[in-house]
mmCIF file of C-alpha atoms and ligand atoms in Angstrom:
data_model
loop_
_atom_site.group_PDB
_atom_site.id
_atom_site.type_symbol
_atom_site.label_atom_id
_atom_site.label_comp_id
_atom_site.label_asym_id
_atom_site.label_seq_id
_atom_site.Cartn_x
_atom_site.Cartn_y
_atom_site.Cartn_z
ATOM 1 C CA UNK Y 1 -36.195 171.868 -83.137
ATOM 2 C CA UNK Y 2 -39.184 172.641 -80.789
ATOM 3 C CA UNK Y 3 -40.480 169.296 -79.349
ATOM 4 C CA UNK Y 4 -44.005 169.476 -80.238
ATOM 5 C CA UNK Y 5 -45.246 171.143 -83.507
ATOM 6 C CA UNK Y 6 -48.972 170.826 -83.763
ATOM 7 C CA UNK Y 7 -51.521 173.344 -83.203
ATOM 8 C CA UNK Y 8 -53.514 172.338 -80.123
ATOM 9 C CA UNK Y 9 -57.374 171.969 -80.448
ATOM 10 C CA UNK Y 10 -59.203 174.810 -78.712
ATOM 11 C CA UNK Y 11 -62.671 175.198 -76.719
ATOM 12 C CA UNK Y 12 -64.818 178.229 -78.040
ATOM 13 C CA UNK Y 13 -66.184 180.054 -75.107
ATOM 14 C CA UNK Y 14 -69.007 182.781 -75.338
ATOM 15 C CA UNK Y 15 -67.636 186.149 -74.168
ATOM 16 C CA UNK Y 16 -70.340 186.753 -71.431
ATOM 17 C CA UNK Y 17 -69.772 183.201 -69.961
ATOM 18 C CA UNK Y 18 -65.926 183.795 -69.809
ATOM 19 C CA UNK Y 19 -66.467 187.194 -68.374
ATOM 20 C CA UNK Y 20 -68.545 185.750 -65.490
ATOM 21 C CA UNK Y 21 -66.361 182.702 -64.884
ATOM 22 C CA UNK Y 22 -63.199 184.774 -64.681
ATOM 23 C CA UNK Y 23 -64.858 187.493 -62.447
ATOM 24 C CA UNK Y 24 -66.087 184.661 -60.155
ATOM 25 C CA UNK Y 25 -62.592 183.332 -59.843
ATOM 26 C CA UNK Y 26 -61.172 186.613 -58.882
ATOM 27 C CA UNK Y 27 -64.130 187.363 -56.440
ATOM 28 C CA UNK Y 28 -63.475 184.244 -54.655
ATOM 29 C CA UNK Y 29 -59.833 184.645 -54.564
ATOM 30 C CA UNK Y 30 -60.246 187.775 -52.524
ATOM 31 C CA UNK Y 31 -61.293 190.898 -54.662
ATOM 32 C CA UNK Y 32 -64.296 192.809 -54.360
ATOM 33 C CA UNK Y 33 -66.855 192.060 -57.068
ATOM 34 C CA UNK Y 34 -66.220 195.346 -58.795
ATOM 35 C CA UNK Y 35 -62.473 194.710 -58.989
ATOM 36 C CA UNK Y 36 -63.107 191.038 -59.931
ATOM 37 C CA UNK Y 37 -65.180 192.094 -62.951
ATOM 38 C CA UNK Y 38 -62.620 194.757 -63.855
ATOM 39 C CA UNK Y 39 -59.787 192.360 -63.974
ATOM 40 C CA UNK Y 40 -62.008 189.778 -65.957
ATOM 41 C CA UNK Y 41 -62.922 192.556 -68.509
ATOM 42 C CA UNK Y 42 -59.406 193.623 -69.242
ATOM 43 C CA UNK Y 43 -58.038 190.071 -69.412
ATOM 44 C CA UNK Y 44 -60.848 189.324 -71.887
ATOM 45 C CA UNK Y 45 -60.063 192.375 -73.979
ATOM 46 C CA UNK Y 46 -56.751 190.928 -74.634
ATOM 47 C CA UNK Y 47 -58.267 187.824 -75.792
ATOM 48 C CA UNK Y 48 -60.863 189.643 -78.031
ATOM 49 C CA UNK Y 49 -58.113 191.376 -79.730
ATOM 50 C CA UNK Y 50 -56.224 188.330 -80.290
ATOM 51 C CA UNK Y 51 -53.568 188.822 -77.905
ATOM 52 C CA UNK Y 52 -54.225 185.578 -76.072
ATOM 53 C CA UNK Y 53 -50.758 185.551 -74.310
ATOM 54 C CA UNK Y 54 -52.207 188.643 -72.386
ATOM 55 C CA UNK Y 55 -55.740 187.339 -71.666
ATOM 56 C CA UNK Y 56 -57.458 184.860 -69.401
ATOM 57 C CA UNK Y 57 -54.510 182.550 -69.633
ATOM 58 C CA UNK Y 58 -52.892 184.942 -67.001
ATOM 59 C CA UNK Y 59 -55.692 184.106 -64.307
ATOM 60 C CA UNK Y 60 -53.856 181.114 -62.604
ATOM 61 C CA UNK Y 61 -50.741 183.145 -62.269
ATOM 62 C CA UNK Y 62 -52.535 186.239 -61.084
ATOM 63 C CA UNK Y 63 -54.477 184.272 -58.487
ATOM 64 C CA UNK Y 64 -51.097 182.699 -57.264
ATOM 65 C CA UNK Y 65 -49.581 186.167 -56.925
ATOM 66 C CA UNK Y 66 -52.596 187.360 -54.908
ATOM 67 C CA UNK Y 67 -52.264 184.450 -52.695
ATOM 68 C CA UNK Y 68 -48.490 185.001 -52.010
ATOM 69 C CA UNK Y 69 -49.092 188.900 -51.731
ATOM 70 C CA UNK Y 70 -47.245 189.753 -54.721
ATOM 71 C CA UNK Y 71 -50.027 191.764 -56.035
ATOM 72 C CA UNK Y 72 -52.673 193.363 -53.650
ATOM 73 C CA UNK Y 73 -56.504 193.710 -54.009
ATOM 74 C CA UNK Y 74 -58.336 196.858 -53.482
ATOM 75 C CA UNK Y 75 -55.251 199.377 -54.047
ATOM 76 C CA UNK Y 76 -55.416 202.767 -55.515
ATOM 77 C CA UNK Y 77 -53.074 205.322 -56.806
ATOM 78 C CA UNK Y 78 -50.716 207.375 -54.590
ATOM 79 C CA UNK Y 79 -49.701 210.694 -56.117
ATOM 80 C CA UNK Y 80 -45.884 211.095 -55.535
ATOM 81 C CA UNK Y 81 -45.704 214.510 -57.130
ATOM 82 C CA UNK Y 82 -47.835 216.381 -59.765
ATOM 83 C CA UNK Y 83 -48.299 219.615 -61.684
ATOM 84 C CA UNK Y 84 -51.044 220.667 -64.252
ATOM 85 C CA UNK Y 85 -49.300 218.784 -66.920
ATOM 86 C CA UNK Y 86 -47.542 215.740 -65.034
ATOM 87 C CA UNK Y 87 -47.971 213.310 -62.343
ATOM 88 C CA UNK Y 88 -45.618 210.614 -60.989
ATOM 89 C CA UNK Y 89 -48.035 207.881 -59.513
ATOM 90 C CA UNK Y 90 -47.372 204.769 -57.464
ATOM 91 C CA UNK Y 91 -49.615 201.784 -57.921
ATOM 92 C CA UNK Y 92 -48.888 200.067 -54.617
ATOM 93 C CA UNK Y 93 -48.678 196.760 -56.193
ATOM 94 C CA UNK Y 94 -52.311 196.836 -56.902
ATOM 95 C CA UNK Y 95 -53.786 194.952 -59.861
ATOM 96 C CA UNK Y 96 -52.906 196.580 -63.214
ATOM 97 C CA UNK Y 97 -56.435 196.329 -64.225
ATOM 98 C CA UNK Y 98 -57.298 198.580 -61.188
ATOM 99 C CA UNK Y 99 -54.409 200.747 -61.384
ATOM 100 C CA UNK Y 100 -54.209 201.259 -65.210
ATOM 101 C CA UNK Y 101 -57.516 202.965 -65.685
ATOM 102 C CA UNK Y 102 -56.842 205.212 -62.604
ATOM 103 C CA UNK Y 103 -53.594 206.299 -63.947
ATOM 104 C CA UNK Y 104 -54.912 206.755 -67.666
ATOM 105 C CA UNK Y 105 -57.943 208.653 -66.350
ATOM 106 C CA UNK Y 106 -55.523 211.125 -64.606
ATOM 107 C CA UNK Y 107 -53.621 211.455 -67.703
ATOM 108 C CA UNK Y 108 -56.910 212.148 -69.711
ATOM 109 C CA UNK Y 109 -58.202 214.814 -67.216
ATOM 110 C CA UNK Y 110 -54.751 216.639 -67.259
ATOM 111 C CA UNK Y 111 -54.425 216.580 -70.998
ATOM 112 C CA UNK Y 112 -58.095 217.725 -71.400
ATOM 113 C CA UNK Y 113 -57.357 220.875 -69.298
ATOM 114 C CA UNK Y 114 -53.781 221.473 -70.525
ATOM 115 C CA UNK Y 115 -53.687 220.112 -73.898
ATOM 116 C CA UNK Y 116 -51.115 217.536 -72.885
ATOM 117 C CA UNK Y 117 -49.868 215.459 -70.035
ATOM 118 C CA UNK Y 118 -47.301 212.890 -68.869
ATOM 119 C CA UNK Y 119 -48.088 210.313 -66.411
ATOM 120 C CA UNK Y 120 -45.196 208.212 -64.818
ATOM 121 C CA UNK Y 121 -46.537 205.123 -63.143
ATOM 122 C CA UNK Y 122 -44.450 202.931 -61.053
ATOM 123 C CA UNK Y 123 -45.137 199.682 -58.958
ATOM 124 C CA UNK Y 124 -48.304 198.509 -60.785
ATOM 125 C CA UNK Y 125 -49.200 194.903 -60.950
ATOM 126 C CA UNK Y 126 -49.204 193.374 -64.409
ATOM 127 C CA UNK Y 127 -50.905 195.735 -66.550
ATOM 128 C CA UNK Y 128 -51.724 193.503 -69.420
ATOM 129 C CA UNK Y 129 -52.377 194.524 -73.075
ATOM 130 C CA UNK Y 130 -51.138 198.026 -73.377
ATOM 131 C CA UNK Y 131 -53.378 198.813 -76.293
ATOM 132 C CA UNK Y 132 -56.276 198.817 -73.719
ATOM 133 C CA UNK Y 133 -54.970 201.949 -72.090
ATOM 134 C CA UNK Y 134 -54.290 203.766 -75.501
ATOM 135 C CA UNK Y 135 -57.945 202.934 -76.466
ATOM 136 C CA UNK Y 136 -59.219 204.289 -73.268
ATOM 137 C CA UNK Y 137 -57.406 207.668 -74.071
ATOM 138 C CA UNK Y 138 -58.543 207.495 -77.803
ATOM 139 C CA UNK Y 139 -62.216 207.240 -76.931
ATOM 140 C CA UNK Y 140 -61.784 210.612 -75.132
ATOM 141 C CA UNK Y 141 -60.301 212.062 -78.375
ATOM 142 C CA UNK Y 142 -56.667 211.684 -77.352
ATOM 143 C CA UNK Y 143 -53.401 210.506 -78.882
ATOM 144 C CA UNK Y 144 -51.273 208.587 -76.362
ATOM 145 C CA UNK Y 145 -47.847 207.133 -76.297
ATOM 146 C CA UNK Y 146 -46.673 204.449 -73.780
ATOM 147 C CA UNK Y 147 -43.431 203.108 -72.883
ATOM 148 C CA UNK Y 148 -43.564 200.097 -70.591
ATOM 149 C CA UNK Y 149 -41.011 197.997 -68.712
ATOM 150 C CA UNK Y 150 -41.435 194.872 -66.370
ATOM 151 C CA UNK Y 151 -39.626 194.878 -63.172
ATOM 152 C CA UNK Y 152 -38.124 191.496 -62.424
ATOM 153 C CA UNK Y 153 -39.203 190.357 -65.879
ATOM 154 C CA UNK Y 154 -35.684 190.039 -67.285
ATOM 155 C CA UNK Y 155 -35.788 187.725 -70.429
ATOM 156 C CA UNK Y 156 -34.377 189.605 -73.438
ATOM 157 C CA UNK Y 157 -30.827 189.785 -74.459
ATOM 158 C CA UNK Y 158 -29.629 193.369 -75.785
ATOM 159 C CA UNK Y 159 -28.509 193.480 -79.531
ATOM 160 C CA UNK Y 160 -24.866 191.956 -79.561
ATOM 161 C CA UNK Y 161 -25.340 190.304 -76.212
ATOM 162 C CA UNK Y 162 -26.550 186.918 -74.875
ATOM 163 C CA UNK Y 163 -27.390 187.730 -71.204
ATOM 164 C CA UNK Y 164 -31.014 188.717 -70.361
ATOM 165 C CA UNK Y 165 -31.024 192.297 -69.732
ATOM 166 C CA UNK Y 166 -34.472 193.778 -70.640
ATOM 167 C CA UNK Y 167 -38.029 192.460 -70.242
ATOM 168 C CA UNK Y 168 -40.405 192.217 -73.089
ATOM 169 C CA UNK Y 169 -40.915 195.976 -72.736
ATOM 170 C CA UNK Y 170 -43.833 196.992 -75.057
ATOM 171 C CA UNK Y 171 -44.582 200.326 -76.640
ATOM 172 C CA UNK Y 172 -47.775 201.642 -77.898
ATOM 173 C CA UNK Y 173 -49.327 204.560 -79.895
ATOM 174 C CA UNK Y 174 -52.946 205.079 -80.078
ATOM 175 C CA UNK Y 175 -54.666 207.581 -82.367
ATOM 176 C CA UNK Y 176 -58.370 208.435 -82.088
ATOM 177 C CA UNK Y 177 -60.654 207.414 -84.933
ATOM 178 C CA UNK Y 178 -63.493 209.020 -86.555
ATOM 179 C CA UNK Y 179 -66.859 207.223 -86.262
ATOM 180 C CA UNK Y 180 -66.901 203.966 -88.151
ATOM 181 C CA UNK Y 181 -63.265 203.949 -88.636
ATOM 182 C CA UNK Y 182 -61.114 201.350 -86.737
ATOM 183 C CA UNK Y 183 -58.695 202.986 -84.342
ATOM 184 C CA UNK Y 184 -55.062 203.307 -85.432
ATOM 185 C CA UNK Y 185 -53.275 201.397 -82.700
ATOM 186 C CA UNK Y 186 -49.590 200.328 -82.635
ATOM 187 C CA UNK Y 187 -48.918 198.056 -79.598
ATOM 188 C CA UNK Y 188 -46.162 195.578 -79.520
ATOM 189 C CA UNK Y 189 -43.543 193.875 -77.340
ATOM 190 C CA UNK Y 190 -39.998 194.769 -78.116
ATOM 191 C CA UNK Y 191 -38.854 191.358 -77.952
ATOM 192 C CA UNK Y 192 -39.006 189.482 -81.277
ATOM 193 C CA UNK Y 193 -41.829 187.502 -79.891
ATOM 194 C CA UNK Y 194 -43.795 188.006 -76.481
ATOM 195 C CA UNK Y 195 -42.947 185.205 -73.843
ATOM 196 C CA UNK Y 196 -46.601 184.054 -74.032
ATOM 197 C CA UNK Y 197 -45.707 182.953 -77.663
ATOM 198 C CA UNK Y 198 -42.853 180.853 -76.273
ATOM 199 C CA UNK Y 199 -45.229 179.382 -73.800
ATOM 200 C CA UNK Y 200 -47.852 178.612 -76.509
ATOM 201 C CA UNK Y 201 -45.169 176.960 -78.671
ATOM 202 C CA UNK Y 202 -43.725 174.939 -75.746
ATOM 203 C CA UNK Y 203 -47.476 173.524 -75.408
ATOM 204 C CA UNK Y 204 -47.525 172.361 -78.989
ATOM 205 C CA UNK Y 205 -48.977 175.573 -80.386
ATOM 206 C CA UNK Y 206 -47.545 177.778 -83.103
ATOM 207 C CA UNK Y 207 -43.975 177.138 -83.827
ATOM 208 C CA UNK Y 208 -41.563 180.109 -83.117
ATOM 209 C CA UNK Y 209 -39.976 182.009 -86.000
ATOM 210 C CA UNK Y 210 -36.290 181.245 -86.546
ATOM 211 C CA UNK Y 211 -33.889 183.239 -84.390
ATOM 212 C CA UNK Y 212 -36.686 184.090 -81.784
ATOM 213 C CA UNK Y 213 -34.252 183.093 -79.065
ATOM 214 C CA UNK Y 214 -30.609 183.059 -78.446
ATOM 215 C CA UNK Y 215 -28.381 180.572 -76.651
ATOM 216 C CA UNK Y 216 -25.559 181.366 -74.365
ATOM 217 C CA UNK Y 217 -23.030 180.561 -77.050
ATOM 218 C CA UNK Y 218 -24.632 183.092 -79.361
ATOM 219 C CA UNK Y 219 -26.336 180.852 -81.851
ATOM 220 C CA UNK Y 220 -29.996 181.523 -82.742
ATOM 221 C CA UNK Y 221 -32.756 179.073 -81.750
ATOM 222 C CA UNK Y 222 -36.611 178.614 -82.009
ATOM 223 C CA UNK Y 223 -36.616 175.896 -79.395
ATOM 224 C CA UNK Y 224 -38.708 176.890 -76.269
ATOM 225 C CA UNK Y 225 -36.090 174.779 -74.242
ATOM 226 C CA UNK Y 226 -33.638 177.656 -74.723
ATOM 227 C CA UNK Y 227 -35.889 179.750 -72.536
ATOM 228 C CA UNK Y 228 -37.377 177.217 -70.230
ATOM 229 C CA UNK Y 229 -34.929 174.267 -69.936
ATOM 230 C CA UNK Y 230 -35.863 170.747 -70.752
ATOM 231 C CA UNK Y 231 -39.605 170.498 -71.114
ATOM 232 C CA UNK Y 232 -41.983 168.020 -69.439
ATOM 233 C CA UNK Y 233 -45.321 167.123 -70.785
ATOM 234 C CA UNK Y 234 -47.397 169.143 -68.163
ATOM 235 C CA UNK Y 235 -44.660 170.762 -66.017
ATOM 236 C CA UNK Y 236 -44.635 174.325 -65.338
ATOM 237 C CA UNK Y 237 -42.724 176.611 -67.767
ATOM 238 C CA UNK Y 238 -40.169 178.643 -65.753
ATOM 239 C CA UNK Y 239 -37.748 180.847 -67.661
ATOM 240 C CA UNK Y 240 -35.476 180.466 -64.492
ATOM 241 C CA UNK Y 241 -34.613 177.068 -65.841
ATOM 242 C CA UNK Y 242 -33.452 178.091 -69.150
ATOM 243 C CA UNK Y 243 -29.918 179.485 -70.004
ATOM 244 C CA UNK Y 244 -31.035 181.280 -73.046
ATOM 245 C CA UNK Y 245 -32.822 184.625 -73.751
ATOM 246 C CA UNK Y 246 -35.496 186.075 -75.965
ATOM 247 C CA UNK Y 247 -33.990 188.180 -78.886
ATOM 248 C CA UNK Y 248 -35.179 191.977 -79.287
ATOM 249 C CA UNK Y 249 -36.841 192.593 -82.635
ATOM 250 C CA UNK Y 250 -35.197 194.712 -85.279
ATOM 251 C CA UNK Y 251 -31.517 194.356 -84.199
ATOM 252 C CA UNK Y 252 -29.991 197.377 -82.787
ATOM 253 C CA UNK Y 253 -33.336 199.631 -83.291
ATOM 254 C CA UNK Y 254 -35.675 197.280 -81.542
ATOM 255 C CA UNK Y 255 -32.936 196.709 -78.800
ATOM 256 C CA UNK Y 256 -32.632 200.438 -78.327
ATOM 257 C CA UNK Y 257 -36.451 200.826 -77.908
ATOM 258 C CA UNK Y 258 -36.292 198.134 -75.328
ATOM 259 C CA UNK Y 259 -33.442 199.980 -73.535
ATOM 260 C CA UNK Y 260 -35.347 203.436 -73.478
ATOM 261 C CA UNK Y 261 -38.415 201.671 -72.018
ATOM 262 C CA UNK Y 262 -36.236 200.645 -69.164
ATOM 263 C CA UNK Y 263 -34.950 204.256 -68.814
ATOM 264 C CA UNK Y 264 -38.337 205.855 -69.073
ATOM 265 C CA UNK Y 265 -40.610 203.384 -67.391
ATOM 266 C CA UNK Y 266 -38.248 201.878 -65.007
ATOM 267 C CA UNK Y 267 -35.796 204.732 -64.032
ATOM 268 C CA UNK Y 268 -37.783 208.013 -64.818
ATOM 269 C CA UNK Y 269 -40.861 206.748 -62.989
ATOM 270 C CA UNK Y 270 -38.858 206.238 -59.818
ATOM 271 C CA UNK Y 271 -39.719 202.420 -60.068
ATOM 272 C CA UNK Y 272 -37.300 199.774 -61.111
ATOM 273 C CA UNK Y 273 -35.459 198.477 -64.155
ATOM 274 C CA UNK Y 274 -35.982 194.757 -65.191
ATOM 275 C CA UNK Y 275 -32.525 194.169 -63.421
ATOM 276 C CA UNK Y 276 -31.872 192.826 -60.151
ATOM 277 C CA UNK Y 277 -33.566 194.777 -57.248
ATOM 278 C CA UNK Y 278 -31.384 194.567 -53.952
ATOM 279 C CA UNK Y 279 -33.862 193.283 -51.228
ATOM 280 C CA UNK Y 280 -36.810 193.204 -54.024
ATOM 281 C CA UNK Y 281 -39.528 190.747 -53.314
ATOM 282 C CA UNK Y 282 -38.424 187.792 -55.431
ATOM 283 C CA UNK Y 283 -40.920 187.199 -58.305
ATOM 284 C CA UNK Y 284 -42.918 190.285 -57.756
ATOM 285 C CA UNK Y 285 -43.437 191.203 -61.337
ATOM 286 C CA UNK Y 286 -44.608 194.852 -61.674
ATOM 287 C CA UNK Y 287 -44.989 197.188 -64.691
ATOM 288 C CA UNK Y 288 -43.916 200.764 -64.957
ATOM 289 C CA UNK Y 289 -45.456 202.910 -67.538
ATOM 290 C CA UNK Y 290 -44.416 206.182 -68.966
ATOM 291 C CA UNK Y 291 -47.450 207.788 -70.738
ATOM 292 C CA UNK Y 292 -47.816 210.930 -72.849
ATOM 293 C CA UNK Y 293 -51.253 212.059 -73.577
ATOM 294 C CA UNK Y 294 -52.018 214.759 -76.496
ATOM 295 C CA UNK Y 295 -55.078 216.463 -77.252
ATOM 296 C CA UNK Y 296 -55.032 217.300 -81.146
ATOM 297 C CA UNK Y 297 -57.063 220.329 -80.881
ATOM 298 C CA UNK Y 298 -54.193 221.965 -78.582
ATOM 299 C CA UNK Y 299 -51.934 221.461 -81.610
ATOM 300 C CA UNK Y 300 -54.433 223.326 -83.970
ATOM 301 C CA UNK Y 301 -54.964 220.019 -85.938
ATOM 302 C CA UNK Y 302 -58.458 220.267 -87.244
ATOM 303 C CA UNK Y 303 -60.232 217.144 -88.410
ATOM 304 C CA UNK Y 304 -57.278 215.272 -87.178
ATOM 305 C CA UNK Y 305 -58.999 211.739 -86.837
ATOM 306 C CA UNK Y 306 -60.554 212.149 -90.293
ATOM 307 C CA UNK Y 307 -57.094 213.296 -91.798
ATOM 308 C CA UNK Y 308 -55.464 210.319 -90.164
ATOM 309 C CA UNK Y 309 -58.067 208.043 -91.448
ATOM 310 C CA UNK Y 310 -57.562 209.383 -94.989
ATOM 311 C CA UNK Y 311 -53.727 208.818 -94.788
ATOM 312 C CA UNK Y 312 -54.636 205.128 -93.503
ATOM 313 C CA UNK Y 313 -56.538 204.540 -96.667
ATOM 314 C CA UNK Y 314 -53.701 205.941 -98.780
ATOM 315 C CA UNK Y 315 -51.246 203.526 -97.156
ATOM 316 C CA UNK Y 316 -53.519 200.647 -97.598
ATOM 317 C CA UNK Y 317 -54.025 201.346 -101.295
ATOM 318 C CA UNK Y 318 -50.367 200.513 -101.744
ATOM 319 C CA UNK Y 319 -50.050 197.415 -104.247
ATOM 320 C CA UNK Y 320 -49.545 194.258 -102.068
ATOM 321 C CA UNK Y 321 -46.191 192.590 -102.158
ATOM 322 C CA UNK Y 322 -47.895 189.359 -102.396
ATOM 323 C CA UNK Y 323 -50.833 189.127 -104.475
ATOM 324 C CA UNK Y 324 -54.271 188.931 -102.504
ATOM 325 C CA UNK Y 325 -52.606 189.626 -99.129
ATOM 326 C CA UNK Y 326 -53.844 193.064 -98.062
ATOM 327 C CA UNK Y 327 -51.901 195.758 -96.529
ATOM 328 C CA UNK Y 328 -52.876 196.483 -93.080
ATOM 329 C CA UNK Y 329 -52.474 199.541 -90.640
ATOM 330 C CA UNK Y 330 -51.669 199.229 -86.909
ATOM 331 C CA UNK Y 331 -54.814 198.355 -85.200
ATOM 332 C CA UNK Y 332 -56.747 196.739 -88.087
ATOM 333 C CA UNK Y 333 -55.904 193.089 -87.226
ATOM 334 C CA UNK Y 334 -57.078 193.662 -83.665
ATOM 335 C CA UNK Y 335 -60.418 195.327 -84.651
ATOM 336 C CA UNK Y 336 -61.212 192.668 -86.918
ATOM 337 C CA UNK Y 337 -60.492 189.855 -84.404
ATOM 338 C CA UNK Y 338 -62.466 191.736 -81.838
ATOM 339 C CA UNK Y 339 -65.581 191.632 -84.112
ATOM 340 C CA UNK Y 340 -65.196 188.092 -84.936
ATOM 341 C CA UNK Y 341 -64.660 186.899 -81.329
ATOM 342 C CA UNK Y 342 -67.587 189.097 -79.932
ATOM 343 C CA UNK Y 343 -69.727 187.363 -82.511
ATOM 344 C CA UNK Y 344 -68.297 183.783 -82.200
ATOM 345 C CA UNK Y 345 -66.752 183.452 -78.969
ATOM 346 C CA UNK Y 346 -63.187 183.268 -77.601
ATOM 347 C CA UNK Y 347 -61.143 180.235 -78.500
ATOM 348 C CA UNK Y 348 -58.991 178.895 -75.731
ATOM 349 C CA UNK Y 349 -56.410 175.987 -76.034
ATOM 350 C CA UNK Y 350 -57.548 172.940 -74.088
ATOM 351 C CA UNK Y 351 -54.470 173.293 -71.690
ATOM 352 C CA UNK Y 352 -55.461 176.905 -70.940
ATOM 353 C CA UNK Y 353 -59.104 175.904 -70.298
ATOM 354 C CA UNK Y 354 -57.844 173.127 -68.012
ATOM 355 C CA UNK Y 355 -55.743 175.522 -66.037
ATOM 356 C CA UNK Y 356 -58.578 178.000 -65.544
ATOM 357 C CA UNK Y 357 -60.991 175.012 -64.446
ATOM 358 C CA UNK Y 358 -58.301 173.666 -61.859
ATOM 359 C CA UNK Y 359 -57.788 177.230 -60.556
ATOM 360 C CA UNK Y 360 -61.668 177.531 -60.138
ATOM 361 C CA UNK Y 361 -62.005 174.126 -58.596
ATOM 362 C CA UNK Y 362 -59.362 174.863 -55.923
ATOM 363 C CA UNK Y 363 -61.419 178.026 -55.059
ATOM 364 C CA UNK Y 364 -64.885 176.133 -55.187
ATOM 365 C CA UNK Y 365 -66.100 178.174 -58.281
ATOM 366 C CA UNK Y 366 -68.170 176.137 -60.482
ATOM 367 C CA UNK Y 367 -67.115 175.896 -64.152
ATOM 368 C CA UNK Y 368 -69.468 176.795 -67.046
HETATM 369 P P1 LIG C 1 -47.688 191.682 -82.269
HETATM 370 O O1 LIG C 1 -46.302 191.123 -82.820
HETATM 371 O O2 LIG C 1 -48.961 190.780 -82.657
HETATM 372 O O3 LIG C 1 -47.780 193.267 -82.934
HETATM 373 C C1 LIG C 1 -48.849 193.687 -82.747
HETATM 374 C C2 LIG C 1 -48.853 195.161 -83.428
HETATM 375 O O4 LIG C 1 -48.631 194.938 -84.929
HETATM 376 C C3 LIG C 1 -50.346 195.761 -83.451
HETATM 377 O O5 LIG C 1 -50.131 197.127 -83.514
HETATM 378 C C4 LIG C 1 -50.986 195.266 -84.871
HETATM 379 O O6 LIG C 1 -51.966 196.084 -85.284
HETATM 380 C C5 LIG C 1 -49.600 195.331 -85.692
HETATM 381 N N1 LIG C 1 -49.834 194.365 -86.822
HETATM 382 C C6 LIG C 1 -49.900 193.054 -86.872
HETATM 383 N N2 LIG C 1 -50.139 192.581 -87.955
HETATM 384 C C7 LIG C 1 -49.765 193.486 -88.862
HETATM 385 C C8 LIG C 1 -49.853 193.425 -90.111
HETATM 386 N N3 LIG C 1 -49.880 192.433 -91.103
HETATM 387 N N4 LIG C 1 -49.626 194.812 -90.787
HETATM 388 C C9 LIG C 1 -49.608 195.920 -90.042
HETATM 389 N N5 LIG C 1 -49.491 195.811 -88.741
HETATM 390 C C10 LIG C 1 -49.737 194.713 -88.164
HETATM 391 O O7 LIG C 1 -47.584 191.946 -80.638
HETATM 392 P P2 LIG C 1 -46.861 191.401 -79.516
HETATM 393 O O8 LIG C 1 -45.516 192.032 -79.568
HETATM 394 O O9 LIG C 1 -46.911 189.925 -79.429
HETATM 395 O O10 LIG C 1 -47.412 191.998 -78.356
HETATM 396 C C11 LIG C 1 -48.814 191.355 -77.914
HETATM 397 C C12 LIG C 1 -49.259 192.064 -76.639
HETATM 398 O O11 LIG C 1 -48.444 191.945 -75.574
HETATM 399 C C13 LIG C 1 -49.378 193.638 -76.929
HETATM 400 O O12 LIG C 1 -50.717 194.001 -76.586
HETATM 401 C C14 LIG C 1 -48.589 194.285 -75.738
HETATM 402 O O13 LIG C 1 -48.927 195.431 -75.148
HETATM 403 C C15 LIG C 1 -48.557 193.007 -74.753
HETATM 404 N N6 LIG C 1 -47.607 193.063 -73.818
HETATM 405 C C16 LIG C 1 -47.467 193.554 -72.534
HETATM 406 C C17 LIG C 1 -46.398 193.449 -71.675
HETATM 407 C C18 LIG C 1 -46.523 193.962 -70.220
HETATM 408 O O14 LIG C 1 -45.752 193.771 -69.197
HETATM 409 N N7 LIG C 1 -47.841 194.323 -69.683
HETATM 410 C C19 LIG C 1 -45.172 192.954 -72.066
HETATM 411 C C20 LIG C 1 -45.148 192.684 -73.323
HETATM 412 C C21 LIG C 1 -46.232 192.686 -74.243
#
């Protein structure tokens, strides 16, 4: 059983104050103000959509990586090879929040000109919430599909196995919306839960679902110690200390998608899989992202966004399995959470807030 079961109390932080605070931390840590603001903006975007595991909670770890030279400020893309419809690009270990927009904008520009494009990105710093990138393409009227892996982020056992072989490998599909309609956005990790959710559970937050983890003897577990080893009250949570693994969602199907994320984002990009890298810089977590951009008009799809929205309404009209519990379509939950948090602020667990304040203090940044 997990050791601590109660949901922790939270601070509610106004969005603008949080943006300013996080940007100030990155500026003091060594980023130019523009880059610092952009990192803060994208981290906050994950919080706004309810994906706190990929939000400002990452700040202390990012600052540590910057200090250790595992992520590098002020980087840009290097184009390795390209044609009218594709490019292989290297992120040079720059911040994912800097490299991500450059890669996506290249894909958008090529798809607008040629109707479709593929961008194979390697060696990007942690690129955060993938839905962010699909939203950027959808805002320009493009459908986009993303397969992502995490080099040196091995945490997930393949279906039928107990040893870690995949990272939490997210995949994402984004579809542009008509005005006033929420964007259709599927965006999830291929592990049964994201690692951030194990972290939250280990700190007394929401309990993990049964079978989220697997022990070396093949038995299923929901105990964060399976991933982190024995928990101490305030000790760091390091997956290197645990001997178990996360499980892929959906048995052989989810495990198969995770596998293909490694092949597309880790191998086809010319980057690395999540497996061991001979001579690789230990602990240098990077994302590979294989992205496909499609202009609906190129396919002769007239009124594409409106027809997609019609279909979404039809799906939502399904009678609920549980009376009173609404059928949602992909992206709907995030759109609602964003509207609510923009209005009311971002809830942060006290330990998350404490870690941000400690990072700020170490850099001499005042806390709001
Ligand atoms: P999740 O399990 O919350 O699933 C989110 C998806 O499911 C969304 O598309 C959402 O709209 C949809 N959804 C949620 N509830 C629904 C419902 N009731 N009905 C219909 N659809 C519903 O997401 P996750 O697996 O915890 O992933 C969280 C985030 O972590 C994602 O944004 C992902 O991109 C990110 N991530 C990033 C990395 C990285 O290396 N950069 C790695 C793993 C995950």
